[in-house]
mmCIF file of C-alpha atoms and ligand atoms in Angstrom:
data_model
loop_
_atom_site.group_PDB
_atom_site.id
_atom_site.type_symbol
_atom_site.label_atom_id
_atom_site.label_comp_id
_atom_site.label_asym_id
_atom_site.label_seq_id
_atom_site.Cartn_x
_atom_site.Cartn_y
_atom_site.Cartn_z
ATOM 1 C CA MET A 1 78.023 181.579 96.113
ATOM 2 C CA GLU A 2 80.913 181.198 93.730
ATOM 3 C CA ASN A 3 84.125 182.645 95.195
ATOM 4 C CA GLY A 4 81.934 184.451 97.740
ATOM 5 C CA GLN A 5 80.246 186.473 94.985
ATOM 6 C CA GLY A 6 76.538 187.160 94.891
ATOM 7 C CA VAL A 7 74.360 185.987 92.018
ATOM 8 C CA MET A 8 73.929 189.518 90.654
ATOM 9 C CA ASP A 9 77.689 190.146 90.822
ATOM 10 C CA LEU A 10 78.254 187.008 88.752
ATOM 11 C CA ALA A 11 75.591 188.057 86.252
ATOM 12 C CA ASP A 12 77.368 191.426 85.931
ATOM 13 C CA GLU A 13 80.790 189.832 85.592
ATOM 14 C CA TRP A 14 79.664 187.353 82.936
ATOM 15 C CA GLY A 15 77.663 189.974 81.034
ATOM 16 C CA HIS A 16 74.163 188.514 81.398
ATOM 17 C CA GLU A 17 71.331 190.516 79.920
ATOM 18 C CA GLU A 18 68.510 189.213 82.141
ATOM 19 C CA LEU A 19 67.990 187.031 85.190
ATOM 20 C CA ILE A 20 64.409 186.050 85.937
ATOM 21 C CA PHE A 21 63.276 184.367 89.156
ATOM 22 C CA VAL A 22 59.932 182.561 89.002
ATOM 23 C CA ARG A 23 57.759 181.488 91.904
ATOM 24 C CA ASP A 24 54.260 180.062 91.561
ATOM 25 C CA ARG A 25 53.311 178.749 94.949
ATOM 26 C CA ALA A 26 50.020 177.132 93.860
ATOM 27 C CA ALA A 27 51.774 175.110 91.140
ATOM 28 C CA GLY A 28 54.848 174.375 93.273
ATOM 29 C CA LEU A 29 57.035 176.002 90.604
ATOM 30 C CA ARG A 30 60.373 177.569 91.498
ATOM 31 C CA ALA A 31 62.602 178.373 88.545
ATOM 32 C CA VAL A 32 65.337 180.651 87.299
ATOM 33 C CA ILE A 33 65.737 181.760 83.700
ATOM 34 C CA ALA A 34 69.016 183.369 82.637
ATOM 35 C CA ILE A 35 69.447 185.163 79.336
ATOM 36 C CA HIS A 36 73.122 185.654 78.633
ATOM 37 C CA ASP A 37 73.858 187.279 75.293
ATOM 38 C CA THR A 38 71.566 187.851 72.326
ATOM 39 C CA THR A 39 74.113 189.551 70.051
ATOM 40 C CA LEU A 40 73.971 186.670 67.560
ATOM 41 C CA GLY A 41 70.206 186.120 67.726
ATOM 42 C CA PRO A 42 67.205 185.310 69.939
ATOM 43 C CA ALA A 43 67.668 183.605 73.312
ATOM 44 C CA VAL A 44 67.629 179.816 73.262
ATOM 45 C CA GLY A 45 68.524 177.133 75.794
ATOM 46 C CA GLY A 46 67.172 173.994 77.389
ATOM 47 C CA THR A 47 65.212 173.663 80.600
ATOM 48 C CA ARG A 48 66.746 171.527 83.314
ATOM 49 C CA MET A 49 64.892 170.171 86.334
ATOM 50 C CA ARG A 50 66.801 168.963 89.362
ATOM 51 C CA MET A 51 67.261 169.474 93.069
ATOM 52 C CA TYR A 52 69.490 172.337 94.209
ATOM 53 C CA PRO A 53 70.623 173.124 97.741
ATOM 54 C CA SER A 54 69.319 176.702 97.364
ATOM 55 C CA ILE A 55 67.727 179.040 94.847
ATOM 56 C CA GLU A 56 71.120 180.818 94.614
ATOM 57 C CA ALA A 57 72.764 177.549 93.538
ATOM 58 C CA ALA A 58 70.053 177.118 90.907
ATOM 59 C CA ALA A 59 70.623 180.686 89.678
ATOM 60 C CA ILE A 60 74.382 180.126 89.414
ATOM 61 C CA ASP A 61 73.749 176.968 87.381
ATOM 62 C CA ALA A 62 71.430 178.927 85.069
ATOM 63 C CA LEU A 63 74.041 181.687 84.709
ATOM 64 C CA ARG A 64 76.812 179.225 83.850
ATOM 65 C CA LEU A 65 74.705 177.135 81.486
ATOM 66 C CA SER A 66 73.300 180.148 79.632
ATOM 67 C CA ARG A 67 76.811 181.509 79.095
ATOM 68 C CA ALA A 68 77.802 178.114 77.694
ATOM 69 C CA MET A 69 74.823 178.309 75.291
ATOM 70 C CA THR A 70 76.143 181.605 73.896
ATOM 71 C CA CYS A 71 79.491 179.905 73.277
ATOM 72 C CA LYS A 72 77.817 176.829 71.783
ATOM 73 C CA ALA A 73 75.748 178.847 69.302
ATOM 74 C CA ALA A 74 78.757 180.971 68.320
ATOM 75 C CA MET A 75 81.030 177.981 67.693
ATOM 76 C CA ALA A 76 78.276 176.145 65.785
ATOM 77 C CA GLU A 77 77.826 179.240 63.563
ATOM 78 C CA MET A 78 74.195 179.657 64.598
ATOM 79 C CA ALA A 79 72.255 182.913 64.739
ATOM 80 C CA TRP A 80 70.974 182.328 68.261
ATOM 81 C CA GLY A 81 71.830 183.773 71.661
ATOM 82 C CA GLY A 82 72.537 181.929 74.909
ATOM 83 C CA ALA A 83 69.963 181.322 77.660
ATOM 84 C CA LYS A 84 68.943 178.548 80.049
ATOM 85 C CA ALA A 85 66.195 177.709 82.526
ATOM 86 C CA VAL A 86 66.374 175.597 85.637
ATOM 87 C CA ILE A 87 63.360 174.331 87.543
ATOM 88 C CA VAL A 88 64.109 173.498 91.150
ATOM 89 C CA GLY A 89 62.673 170.125 92.157
ATOM 90 C CA ASP A 90 62.884 166.382 91.899
ATOM 91 C CA PRO A 91 61.656 165.415 88.399
ATOM 92 C CA GLN A 92 60.351 162.053 89.681
ATOM 93 C CA ARG A 93 58.347 163.579 92.519
ATOM 94 C CA ASP A 94 57.581 167.218 91.714
ATOM 95 C CA LYS A 95 56.956 167.262 87.954
ATOM 96 C CA THR A 96 53.151 167.469 87.874
ATOM 97 C CA PRO A 97 50.879 168.531 84.989
ATOM 98 C CA VAL A 98 50.039 171.652 87.034
ATOM 99 C CA LEU A 99 53.727 172.566 87.294
ATOM 100 C CA ILE A 100 54.271 171.989 83.575
ATOM 101 C CA ALA A 101 51.253 174.168 82.743
ATOM 102 C CA ALA A 102 52.505 176.931 85.051
ATOM 103 C CA TYR A 103 55.926 176.784 83.392
ATOM 104 C CA ALA A 104 54.332 177.012 79.925
ATOM 105 C CA ASP A 105 52.490 180.087 81.158
ATOM 106 C CA VAL A 106 55.813 181.638 82.246
ATOM 107 C CA LEU A 107 57.318 180.950 78.796
ATOM 108 C CA ASN A 108 54.310 182.619 77.147
ATOM 109 C CA ARG A 109 54.597 185.664 79.377
ATOM 110 C CA ILE A 110 58.338 186.071 78.784
ATOM 111 C CA GLY A 111 57.854 185.573 75.043
ATOM 112 C CA HIS A 112 61.506 185.967 74.021
ATOM 113 C CA PHE A 113 63.048 182.781 75.387
ATOM 114 C CA HIS A 114 62.920 179.589 73.321
ATOM 115 C CA THR A 115 63.583 176.366 75.226
ATOM 116 C CA GLY A 116 63.885 172.593 74.894
ATOM 117 C CA ALA A 117 64.718 169.485 76.912
ATOM 118 C CA ASP A 118 67.676 169.125 79.231
ATOM 119 C CA MET A 119 68.361 166.890 82.239
ATOM 120 C CA GLY A 120 65.148 165.967 84.043
ATOM 121 C CA ILE A 121 62.891 167.072 81.153
ATOM 122 C CA ASP A 122 61.971 164.329 78.708
ATOM 123 C CA GLY A 123 60.102 163.977 75.418
ATOM 124 C CA GLY A 124 56.758 163.595 77.217
ATOM 125 C CA ASP A 125 57.257 166.900 79.048
ATOM 126 C CA VAL A 126 58.268 168.626 75.815
ATOM 127 C CA ALA A 127 55.112 167.328 74.114
ATOM 128 C CA ALA A 128 52.983 168.532 77.061
ATOM 129 C CA LEU A 129 54.636 171.978 76.977
ATOM 130 C CA GLY A 130 54.281 172.084 73.192
ATOM 131 C CA ARG A 131 50.475 171.922 73.549
ATOM 132 C CA LEU A 132 50.555 175.054 75.729
ATOM 133 C CA THR A 133 53.307 177.237 74.291
ATOM 134 C CA LYS A 134 55.122 177.821 71.022
ATOM 135 C CA HIS A 135 58.342 178.662 72.865
ATOM 136 C CA ILE A 136 59.556 175.065 73.014
ATOM 137 C CA SER A 137 61.523 173.003 70.524
ATOM 138 C CA GLN A 138 59.946 169.886 69.140
ATOM 139 C CA VAL A 139 61.023 167.994 66.071
ATOM 140 C CA PRO A 140 58.090 167.369 63.694
ATOM 141 C CA ALA A 141 56.009 164.267 64.545
ATOM 142 C CA GLY A 142 57.110 161.129 62.734
ATOM 143 C CA SER A 143 60.656 162.386 62.254
ATOM 144 C CA SER A 144 63.536 160.028 62.918
ATOM 145 C CA VAL A 145 65.725 162.933 64.043
ATOM 146 C CA ASP A 146 65.882 163.702 67.739
ATOM 147 C CA ALA A 147 67.948 166.224 69.675
ATOM 148 C CA ALA A 148 69.574 163.667 71.987
ATOM 149 C CA ASP A 149 70.629 161.516 69.027
ATOM 150 C CA LEU A 150 72.048 164.515 67.178
ATOM 151 C CA THR A 151 73.981 165.366 70.336
ATOM 152 C CA ALA A 152 75.323 161.800 70.437
ATOM 153 C CA ILE A 153 76.331 161.991 66.748
ATOM 154 C CA GLY A 154 78.257 165.189 67.503
ATOM 155 C CA VAL A 155 80.068 163.502 70.397
ATOM 156 C CA VAL A 156 80.982 160.505 68.200
ATOM 157 C CA GLU A 157 82.442 162.808 65.532
ATOM 158 C CA ALA A 158 84.285 164.908 68.123
ATOM 159 C CA MET A 159 85.725 161.685 69.532
ATOM 160 C CA ARG A 160 86.813 160.560 66.064
ATOM 161 C CA ALA A 161 88.686 163.851 65.582
ATOM 162 C CA THR A 162 90.249 163.568 69.037
ATOM 163 C CA ALA A 163 91.307 159.970 68.375
ATOM 164 C CA ALA A 164 92.987 161.143 65.150
ATOM 165 C CA ALA A 165 94.813 163.862 67.108
ATOM 166 C CA MET A 166 96.060 161.098 69.425
ATOM 167 C CA GLY A 167 97.142 159.014 66.419
ATOM 168 C CA ALA A 168 94.467 156.382 67.090
ATOM 169 C CA ASN A 169 91.475 154.929 65.258
ATOM 170 C CA GLN A 170 88.054 155.354 66.814
ATOM 171 C CA GLY A 171 87.344 151.606 66.610
ATOM 172 C CA ASP A 172 90.453 150.793 68.668
ATOM 173 C CA LEU A 173 89.472 153.023 71.573
ATOM 174 C CA ARG A 174 88.397 152.090 75.058
ATOM 175 C CA VAL A 175 85.837 154.650 76.199
ATOM 176 C CA ALA A 176 84.593 155.178 79.764
ATOM 177 C CA ILE A 177 81.053 156.559 79.662
ATOM 178 C CA GLN A 178 79.624 158.327 82.699
ATOM 179 C CA GLY A 179 75.835 158.486 82.389
ATOM 180 C CA LEU A 180 73.619 156.370 80.137
ATOM 181 C CA GLY A 181 70.690 158.774 79.870
ATOM 182 C CA GLU A 182 69.099 160.279 76.777
ATOM 183 C CA VAL A 183 72.467 161.164 75.221
ATOM 184 C CA GLY A 184 74.804 158.676 76.942
ATOM 185 C CA TRP A 185 72.754 155.645 75.862
ATOM 186 C CA ARG A 186 72.596 156.748 72.230
ATOM 187 C CA LEU A 187 76.305 157.509 72.318
ATOM 188 C CA ALA A 188 77.052 154.059 73.755
ATOM 189 C CA CYS A 189 74.985 152.380 70.998
ATOM 190 C CA ARG A 190 76.745 154.332 68.263
ATOM 191 C CA LEU A 191 80.222 153.665 69.662
ATOM 192 C CA ALA A 192 79.492 149.961 70.203
ATOM 193 C CA SER A 193 78.411 149.669 66.562
ATOM 194 C CA GLU A 194 81.899 150.935 65.585
ATOM 195 C CA GLY A 195 83.588 148.271 67.708
ATOM 196 C CA VAL A 196 84.582 150.608 70.542
ATOM 197 C CA ARG A 197 85.097 148.849 73.877
ATOM 198 C CA LEU A 198 82.853 150.433 76.501
ATOM 199 C CA LEU A 199 83.203 150.866 80.245
ATOM 200 C CA VAL A 200 79.984 152.299 81.650
ATOM 201 C CA ALA A 201 78.590 153.737 84.872
ATOM 202 C CA ASP A 202 75.194 155.095 85.825
ATOM 203 C CA THR A 203 73.440 155.611 89.142
ATOM 204 C CA ASP A 204 70.546 153.692 87.578
ATOM 205 C CA GLY A 205 71.535 150.006 87.655
ATOM 206 C CA ALA A 206 68.928 149.025 85.042
ATOM 207 C CA LYS A 207 70.634 151.211 82.415
ATOM 208 C CA VAL A 208 73.994 149.628 83.189
ATOM 209 C CA ARG A 209 72.554 146.086 82.935
ATOM 210 C CA ARG A 210 71.051 146.959 79.568
ATOM 211 C CA ALA A 211 74.442 148.203 78.318
ATOM 212 C CA ILE A 212 76.054 144.944 79.453
ATOM 213 C CA THR A 213 73.534 142.695 77.742
ATOM 214 C CA GLU A 214 72.819 144.721 74.607
ATOM 215 C CA LEU A 215 76.200 146.355 73.956
ATOM 216 C CA GLY A 216 78.694 144.037 75.624
ATOM 217 C CA ALA A 217 79.821 146.893 77.869
ATOM 218 C CA ARG A 218 81.775 146.371 81.097
ATOM 219 C CA ALA A 219 80.191 147.865 84.211
ATOM 220 C CA VAL A 220 82.180 150.166 86.459
ATOM 221 C CA SER A 221 80.984 151.769 89.708
ATOM 222 C CA THR A 222 79.984 155.449 89.576
ATOM 223 C CA ASP A 223 83.093 156.267 91.584
ATOM 224 C CA SER A 224 85.629 154.161 89.662
ATOM 225 C CA ILE A 225 84.504 155.495 86.258
ATOM 226 C CA LEU A 226 86.763 158.458 87.123
ATOM 227 C CA ASP A 227 89.951 156.456 87.452
ATOM 228 C CA VAL A 228 89.331 153.443 85.268
ATOM 229 C CA GLU A 229 92.024 153.099 82.616
ATOM 230 C CA ALA A 230 90.597 154.183 79.254
ATOM 231 C CA ASP A 231 91.624 156.121 76.168
ATOM 232 C CA VAL A 232 88.699 158.512 76.459
ATOM 233 C CA PHE A 233 86.573 159.565 79.412
ATOM 234 C CA SER A 234 83.129 160.683 78.261
ATOM 235 C CA PRO A 235 81.092 162.661 80.817
ATOM 236 C CA ASN A 236 77.370 162.503 80.007
ATOM 237 C CA ALA A 237 75.731 163.241 83.351
ATOM 238 C CA GLY A 238 76.102 166.353 85.541
ATOM 239 C CA GLY A 239 78.475 169.305 85.195
ATOM 240 C CA GLY A 240 81.553 170.341 87.199
ATOM 241 C CA ILE A 241 82.912 166.803 86.935
ATOM 242 C CA LEU A 242 86.447 168.006 86.086
ATOM 243 C CA ASN A 243 87.678 169.553 89.329
ATOM 244 C CA ASP A 244 90.498 169.524 91.899
ATOM 245 C CA ALA A 245 89.362 166.193 93.339
ATOM 246 C CA THR A 246 88.769 164.306 90.084
ATOM 247 C CA ILE A 247 91.549 165.522 87.755
ATOM 248 C CA PRO A 248 94.433 163.881 89.665
ATOM 249 C CA ARG A 249 92.502 160.576 89.514
ATOM 250 C CA LEU A 250 91.903 160.493 85.766
ATOM 251 C CA ARG A 251 93.699 157.757 83.800
ATOM 252 C CA CYS A 252 92.557 158.680 80.308
ATOM 253 C CA ARG A 253 94.247 160.405 77.387
ATOM 254 C CA ALA A 254 91.307 162.551 76.349
ATOM 255 C CA ILE A 255 87.914 163.811 77.505
ATOM 256 C CA VAL A 256 85.040 164.050 75.045
ATOM 257 C CA GLY A 257 81.472 164.099 76.329
ATOM 258 C CA ALA A 258 78.070 165.753 76.093
ATOM 259 C CA ALA A 259 77.696 167.040 79.658
ATOM 260 C CA ASN A 260 77.403 170.804 79.875
ATOM 261 C CA GLU A 261 79.898 172.791 81.950
ATOM 262 C CA GLN A 262 82.294 169.915 82.594
ATOM 263 C CA LEU A 263 85.090 172.126 83.957
ATOM 264 C CA ALA A 264 84.355 173.277 87.516
ATOM 265 C CA GLU A 265 86.422 176.369 86.652
ATOM 266 C CA PRO A 266 88.419 177.336 83.541
ATOM 267 C CA ARG A 267 91.691 176.694 85.406
ATOM 268 C CA HIS A 268 90.747 173.002 85.495
ATOM 269 C CA GLY A 269 91.123 172.936 81.717
ATOM 270 C CA ASP A 270 94.658 174.258 82.248
ATOM 271 C CA LEU A 271 95.308 171.451 84.753
ATOM 272 C CA LEU A 272 94.192 168.869 82.185
ATOM 273 C CA HIS A 273 96.434 170.474 79.584
ATOM 274 C CA ASP A 274 99.386 170.337 82.009
ATOM 275 C CA ARG A 275 98.662 166.648 82.568
ATOM 276 C CA GLY A 276 98.728 166.059 78.809
ATOM 277 C CA ILE A 277 95.035 165.097 78.701
ATOM 278 C CA ILE A 278 93.249 166.441 75.621
ATOM 279 C CA TYR A 279 90.028 168.197 76.596
ATOM 280 C CA ALA A 280 87.576 168.698 73.730
ATOM 281 C CA PRO A 281 85.544 171.716 74.929
ATOM 282 C CA ASP A 282 82.041 170.666 75.979
ATOM 283 C CA TYR A 283 80.168 173.433 74.187
ATOM 284 C CA VAL A 284 81.833 172.555 70.888
ATOM 285 C CA VAL A 285 81.282 168.802 71.302
ATOM 286 C CA ASN A 286 77.640 168.893 72.429
ATOM 287 C CA ALA A 287 76.169 171.374 69.927
ATOM 288 C CA GLY A 288 74.143 168.661 68.117
ATOM 289 C CA GLY A 289 71.054 169.261 70.259
ATOM 290 C CA LEU A 290 71.090 172.985 69.533
ATOM 291 C CA LEU A 291 71.687 172.360 65.833
ATOM 292 C CA SER A 292 68.449 170.350 65.734
ATOM 293 C CA LEU A 293 66.722 173.767 65.690
ATOM 294 C CA LEU A 294 67.827 174.147 62.074
ATOM 295 C CA TYR A 295 65.860 171.013 61.201
ATOM 296 C CA GLU A 296 62.892 171.958 63.299
ATOM 297 C CA THR A 297 62.590 175.396 61.723
ATOM 298 C CA GLY A 298 62.816 173.884 58.241
ATOM 299 C CA GLU A 299 66.175 175.520 57.460
ATOM 300 C CA THR A 300 67.555 172.126 56.504
ATOM 301 C CA ASP A 301 66.311 168.599 55.873
ATOM 302 C CA GLU A 302 67.284 165.345 57.577
ATOM 303 C CA PRO A 303 70.466 164.591 55.577
ATOM 304 C CA GLY A 304 71.374 168.284 55.886
ATOM 305 C CA ILE A 305 71.157 168.310 59.654
ATOM 306 C CA ILE A 306 73.193 165.111 59.986
ATOM 307 C CA ALA A 307 75.879 166.650 57.744
ATOM 308 C CA ARG A 308 75.859 169.829 59.808
ATOM 309 C CA VAL A 309 76.239 167.907 63.101
ATOM 310 C CA THR A 310 78.982 165.761 61.585
ATOM 311 C CA ARG A 311 80.919 168.991 60.969
ATOM 312 C CA ILE A 312 81.449 169.201 64.753
ATOM 313 C CA GLY A 313 84.256 166.698 64.170
ATOM 314 C CA ARG A 314 85.991 169.103 61.783
ATOM 315 C CA THR A 315 85.622 171.981 64.242
ATOM 316 C CA VAL A 316 87.194 169.876 67.002
ATOM 317 C CA ALA A 317 90.024 168.799 64.685
ATOM 318 C CA THR A 318 90.782 172.437 63.765
ATOM 319 C CA LEU A 319 90.623 173.491 67.402
ATOM 320 C CA LEU A 320 93.033 170.771 68.506
ATOM 321 C CA GLU A 321 95.458 171.622 65.684
ATOM 322 C CA ARG A 322 95.372 175.349 66.450
ATOM 323 C CA SER A 323 95.727 174.623 70.144
ATOM 324 C CA GLU A 324 99.056 172.934 69.347
ATOM 325 C CA THR A 325 100.346 175.710 67.104
ATOM 326 C CA ASP A 326 99.083 178.573 69.319
ATOM 327 C CA ARG A 327 100.258 176.749 72.483
ATOM 328 C CA LEU A 328 96.910 177.451 74.102
ATOM 329 C CA PRO A 329 94.728 174.819 75.822
ATOM 330 C CA PRO A 330 91.679 173.996 73.638
ATOM 331 C CA HIS A 331 89.154 175.463 76.102
ATOM 332 C CA ARG A 332 91.032 178.794 76.222
ATOM 333 C CA LEU A 333 91.284 178.873 72.447
ATOM 334 C CA ALA A 334 87.555 178.126 72.050
ATOM 335 C CA ASP A 335 86.662 180.919 74.522
ATOM 336 C CA LYS A 336 88.908 183.301 72.581
ATOM 337 C CA MET A 337 87.255 182.359 69.278
ATOM 338 C CA VAL A 338 83.802 182.959 70.813
ATOM 339 C CA GLU A 339 84.890 186.392 72.086
ATOM 340 C CA GLU A 340 86.183 187.273 68.626
ATOM 341 C CA LYS A 341 82.937 186.169 66.960
ATOM 342 C CA LEU A 342 80.830 188.177 69.439
ATOM 343 C CA ALA A 343 83.046 191.256 69.113
ATOM 344 C CA ALA A 344 82.768 191.110 65.307
ATOM 345 C CA ALA A 345 78.959 190.751 65.504
ATOM 346 C CA ARG A 346 78.707 193.669 67.976
ATOM 347 C CA LYS A 347 80.758 195.822 65.638
ATOM 348 C CA ILE A 348 78.397 195.077 62.744
ATOM 349 C CA LEU A 349 75.371 195.816 64.971
ATOM 350 C CA THR A 350 76.859 199.119 66.147
ATOM 351 C CA SER A 351 77.788 200.245 62.665
ATOM 352 C CA SER A 352 74.316 199.375 61.316
ATOM 353 C CA ILE A 353 72.702 201.437 64.114
ATOM 354 C CA ALA A 354 75.075 204.413 63.647
HETATM 355 P P1 LIG B 1 69.621 162.423 81.314
HETATM 356 O O1 LIG B 1 69.046 162.963 82.586
HETATM 357 O O2 LIG B 1 68.734 161.730 80.355
HETATM 358 O O3 LIG B 1 70.852 161.426 81.625
HETATM 359 C C1 LIG B 1 71.767 161.601 82.651
HETATM 360 C C2 LIG B 1 72.157 160.200 83.116
HETATM 361 O O4 LIG B 1 73.234 160.316 84.043
HETATM 362 C C3 LIG B 1 71.041 159.443 83.822
HETATM 363 O O5 LIG B 1 70.941 158.139 83.296
HETATM 364 C C4 LIG B 1 71.478 159.433 85.286
HETATM 365 O O6 LIG B 1 71.014 158.285 85.977
HETATM 366 C C5 LIG B 1 72.991 159.433 85.122
HETATM 367 N N1 LIG B 1 73.753 159.928 86.267
HETATM 368 C C6 LIG B 1 73.449 160.935 87.116
HETATM 369 N N2 LIG B 1 74.446 161.094 88.019
HETATM 370 C C7 LIG B 1 75.394 160.185 87.705
HETATM 371 C C8 LIG B 1 76.663 159.850 88.258
HETATM 372 N N3 LIG B 1 77.159 160.502 89.314
HETATM 373 N N4 LIG B 1 77.375 158.855 87.694
HETATM 374 C C9 LIG B 1 76.894 158.185 86.615
HETATM 375 N N5 LIG B 1 75.683 158.440 86.058
HETATM 376 C C10 LIG B 1 74.954 159.440 86.598
HETATM 377 O O7 LIG B 1 70.362 163.686 80.637
HETATM 378 P P2 LIG B 1 70.791 163.846 79.107
HETATM 379 O O8 LIG B 1 69.738 164.572 78.375
HETATM 380 O O9 LIG B 1 71.335 162.562 78.590
HETATM 381 O O10 LIG B 1 72.005 164.889 79.263
HETATM 382 C C11 LIG B 1 73.265 164.463 79.766
HETATM 383 C C12 LIG B 1 74.217 165.654 79.779
HETATM 384 O O11 LIG B 1 74.353 166.143 78.439
HETATM 385 C C13 LIG B 1 73.712 166.839 80.604
HETATM 386 O O12 LIG B 1 74.816 167.501 81.186
HETATM 387 C C14 LIG B 1 73.060 167.733 79.569
HETATM 388 O O13 LIG B 1 73.045 169.080 79.984
HETATM 389 C C15 LIG B 1 73.973 167.515 78.391
HETATM 390 N N6 LIG B 1 73.368 167.779 77.078
HETATM 391 C C16 LIG B 1 72.203 167.142 76.718
HETATM 392 C C17 LIG B 1 71.642 167.397 75.480
HETATM 393 C C18 LIG B 1 70.394 166.689 75.023
HETATM 394 O O14 LIG B 1 70.047 166.826 73.838
HETATM 395 N N7 LIG B 1 69.725 165.923 75.858
HETATM 396 C C19 LIG B 1 72.242 168.375 74.535
HETATM 397 C C20 LIG B 1 73.509 168.917 74.994
HETATM 398 C C21 LIG B 1 74.020 168.628 76.232
#
C-alpha cells in the first residue's frame, strides 16, 4: 500500500473512473485494468506484463500508470482518456497463447478500453491479440512506423530541447541510458547517429554487448548507471527510478527518458529541482507511442506523424522556459497545465449537457 492507503482509497484520491480486477484460473490470467479519466476521450493505455509482489502492488501500478496516460494525452493534445492494464506474471514463463486469448476475451467484454504494447508485451503478442480483438493498437502491416520508434524520436527531440536549455548541443552530450529494450535501443541508435557519446546499462548482457559493438557505447553496470558522470541520464526501463536512494547519487545535469512514472513521488521532482537537475516530465517526453494512434487511425500520414512527434521537443522547450519564469519545477507546471486542460474540457462538457 502507498502511504498505508488501500487501493480503493488511492483510486478515489486520484479520481479514477473504474478499476477492474481480472482472474481466469484456467488460463492463468491475473490482471488489473484501471481507467482514470475519459473527459478528453475514450480510454487508452498500454498493457504491461511483469511480476508483482501482490495483486495490490499490481493495482497501484495500474492506477499510477493510467493517471499518467491521462496527463500524456492532455499534454499531447489528443482526444483520448487515460487507462492502463497490467498482467501479473513473468512474460518469459507465463505468457502462453491461452493467456493471450483469455486477455483478448477480457478486452472484448470490456469493450471501452483500447490498449497496446508496454513492458513485457511485444509485437508478436500484439499481432496475436489483434487476431482476436479490435481493442488493440497495431500499425498497418508493411508500415515503417512503429510505436517504440516514435517514442524514441520523441525522447531525442525532448533531449535536444533540454540540451538547448542547458546551453549545449545535442551532439556534444554524454548520455547515460538505462535500459536497451524496445525504446532504449532505438533511442541509442538515433543518438549515436548524431554523435552522442553513450554510456549504457541493461540487465541483459547481450543488449549491452550489441551497443558496444554496433554503436561504440561504453558499458556501465546496472548499479553505476545511476552515478556515472553524464550530461543526461535517460531512464528507459522500470518506473520509480527517481527516489530518495537514487537522487543523491545522480551526477547528471538533466533527466530525459521514456520510462513511465519515473518519479517515485512528486516530491522527488522537487528534490531534483533543488539539486539543479532539469527533469523533463516523463509523460511529456514519452508521448510518441500514444501519438502513433493518430497514424494508425488514418488521422495523419507517415510524415505527419513524425512531425507531430517532433513537436514534443517544442512542448518541452516551452515547459522548461515557463518553469524558469513561473519558478515552478517542470513536473509541477506540467501537472498544473493538465489540470487546467481537464477543467476546461469538463466545463465545455457540462455546458453542452445543461
Ligand atoms: P522493454 O521491456 O522492451 O525494455 C526494458 C529494458 O530495460 C529491457 O531491455 C530490460 O532488460 C531492461 N532493464 C530492466 N531492468 C533494468 C535495470 N534495472 N537496469 C537496466 N536495464 C534494465 O520496454 P520498452 O517498451 O522499451 O519500455 C521502456 C520504458 O518506456 C517502460 O517504462 C515503458 O513503460 C516506457 N514506454 C514505452 C513505450 C513503448 O512504445 N514501448 C511508450 C512510452 C513509454
